[in-house]
Amino acid sequence: FRKKNQKENEDTNLRPSTSSHVTTYYRQLLSSDRKQQVSFVRLTEEDVQRLASIRPLFAKHVERIVNVFYNQIGQIPNLRRIIDNHSTLDRLKQTLRAYLMDMVSGEIGEQYIIRRKVIGNVHNRIGLFPEWYLGAYTIIQNEVLHILMEELPPTEATNIYRSFAKLCSFDMQIAIE
Ligand code: HEM
């Protein structure tokens, strides 16, 4: 396996996903034991496609989302302590950036689920209670909503936000189970 370099990553972020690519991954979801959860949050292939279509916009603003996120988290002393005990803000910003770009990759399939499961386990191991983990999504969702409203016409912003909220729910469900 070869690690993608920074430049390649940037290029991939700017390229829109083709719909056949999205379909291949989405089919994995429907044939997995997560099928019920996918239909429970009504995460459709169109949602995944819609999210993939805003990848360049996300790439442009991901830094801002990540900064707002850790500024807010860092203000809560017990969360700050967990961060300092286990990692550094720089490292965590890097992993959250990758996490967010994964949501708009169009590659929501079997491996995506495994990645979410691992993230859930990591937070469990560091003793972060689910109420904090779940609450933290509000910070991300608020910032994403701001960005979408700034950048897109209201109807498009609303549709994308709805798709994003569904995928957040799906991710949360996998992480905390
Ligand atoms: C690690 C995402 C909330 C503290 C991580 C990783 C990701 C991530 C992707 C890397 C996991 C890996 O190593 O594979 C998220 C998301 C959150 C969230 C999506 C909620 C929306 C929080 C909160 C804290 C936190 C509220 C507060 C303390 C940490 C720490 C690690 C970590 C300390 C590093 C653990 C280690 O490497 O031992 N997070 N996180 N996270 N997160 Fe979070």
Coordinates of C-alpha atoms in Angstrom, one line a residue, residues 37-166:
Q37 CA -30.2 1.6 10.4
V38 CA -29.7 3.0 6.9
S39 CA -33.4 2.9 6.3
F40 CA -34.3 4.1 9.8
V41 CA -32.4 7.4 9.2
R42 CA -33.6 7.4 5.6
L43 CA -30.1 7.7 4.3
T44 CA -30.5 7.3 0.5
E45 CA -28.0 6.9 -2.3
E46 CA -29.1 10.3 -3.4
D47 CA -28.0 11.7 0.0
V48 CA -24.6 10.2 -0.3
Q49 CA -24.3 11.5 -3.9
R50 CA -25.4 15.0 -2.8
L51 CA -22.8 15.0 0.0
A52 CA -20.1 13.9 -2.5
S53 CA -21.1 16.8 -4.8
I54 CA -20.1 19.3 -2.1
R55 CA -16.6 17.8 -1.5
P56 CA -14.8 20.8 -2.9
L57 CA -16.8 23.2 -0.8
F58 CA -16.1 21.0 2.3
A59 CA -12.4 20.9 1.5
K60 CA -12.4 24.7 1.4
H61 CA -14.0 25.1 4.8
V62 CA -13.0 22.0 6.7
E63 CA -10.3 23.9 8.6
R64 CA -12.9 26.3 9.9
I65 CA -15.1 23.5 11.2
V66 CA -12.3 21.8 12.9
N67 CA -11.1 25.0 14.6
V68 CA -14.5 25.9 15.9
F69 CA -15.0 22.3 17.1
Y70 CA -11.8 22.2 19.2
N71 CA -12.1 25.8 20.4
Q72 CA -15.5 24.8 21.9
I73 CA -14.4 21.4 23.2
G74 CA -11.2 22.9 24.7
Q75 CA -13.3 25.2 26.9
I76 CA -14.7 22.4 28.9
P77 CA -12.1 21.5 31.5
N78 CA -12.8 17.7 31.8
L79 CA -12.7 17.4 28.0
R80 CA -9.5 19.4 27.7
R81 CA -8.0 17.1 30.3
I82 CA -8.9 14.0 28.2
I83 CA -7.4 15.6 25.1
D84 CA -4.2 16.5 26.9
N85 CA -3.9 13.0 28.4
H86 CA -4.3 11.2 25.2
S87 CA -3.3 13.4 22.3
T88 CA -2.6 16.9 21.1
L89 CA -4.9 19.4 19.5
D90 CA -2.8 19.3 16.3
R91 CA -3.2 15.6 15.9
L92 CA -6.9 15.7 16.7
K93 CA -7.5 18.4 14.2
Q94 CA -5.8 16.3 11.6
T95 CA -8.0 13.2 12.4
L96 CA -11.2 15.3 12.5
R97 CA -10.4 16.8 9.2
A98 CA -10.0 13.3 7.7
Y99 CA -13.2 12.2 9.4
L100 CA -15.2 15.0 7.9
M101 CA -13.8 14.6 4.4
D102 CA -14.7 10.9 4.6
M103 CA -18.3 11.9 5.0
V104 CA -18.3 13.6 1.6
S105 CA -16.2 11.0 -0.2
G106 CA -19.1 9.1 -1.6
E107 CA -17.4 6.0 -0.3
I108 CA -20.0 5.1 2.3
G109 CA -19.7 1.3 2.4
E110 CA -18.5 -1.6 4.4
Q111 CA -15.1 0.0 5.3
Y112 CA -16.8 3.2 6.3
I113 CA -18.8 1.4 8.9
I114 CA -15.6 -0.3 10.2
R115 CA -13.9 3.1 10.4
R116 CA -16.8 4.5 12.5
K117 CA -16.7 1.5 14.8
V118 CA -13.0 2.0 15.4
I119 CA -13.7 5.7 16.2
G120 CA -16.4 4.7 18.7
N121 CA -14.0 2.2 20.4
V122 CA -11.3 4.9 20.6
H123 CA -13.6 7.3 22.5
N124 CA -14.8 4.5 24.7
R125 CA -11.3 3.6 25.6
I126 CA -10.4 7.2 26.6
G127 CA -13.4 7.3 28.9
L128 CA -15.4 9.9 26.9
F129 CA -19.0 9.5 27.9
P130 CA -21.5 9.2 25.0
E131 CA -23.4 12.3 26.0
W132 CA -20.3 14.4 25.2
Y133 CA -19.6 12.5 22.1
L134 CA -23.1 13.0 20.8
G135 CA -23.3 16.6 21.9
A136 CA -20.2 17.4 20.0
Y137 CA -22.0 16.7 16.7
T138 CA -24.1 19.8 17.4
I139 CA -20.9 21.9 17.0
I140 CA -20.1 20.3 13.7
Q141 CA -23.7 20.5 12.4
N142 CA -24.0 24.2 13.4
E143 CA -20.9 25.2 11.6
V144 CA -21.8 23.1 8.5
L145 CA -25.2 24.9 8.4
H146 CA -23.5 28.3 8.6
I147 CA -21.2 27.4 5.7
L148 CA -23.9 26.0 3.5
M149 CA -26.1 29.1 4.1
E150 CA -23.2 31.3 3.2
E151 CA -22.3 29.4 0.1
L152 CA -25.4 28.1 -1.5
P153 CA -29.0 29.0 -2.4
P154 CA -31.4 28.2 0.6
T155 CA -33.1 25.2 -1.0
E156 CA -29.8 23.5 -1.9
A157 CA -28.3 24.4 1.5
T158 CA -31.4 22.8 3.2
N159 CA -31.2 19.6 1.1
I160 CA -27.5 19.1 1.7
Y161 CA -27.9 19.9 5.4
R162 CA -30.6 17.3 5.6
S163 CA -28.4 14.7 4.0
F164 CA -25.5 15.7 6.3
A165 CA -27.7 15.3 9.4
K166 CA -28.8 11.8 8.3

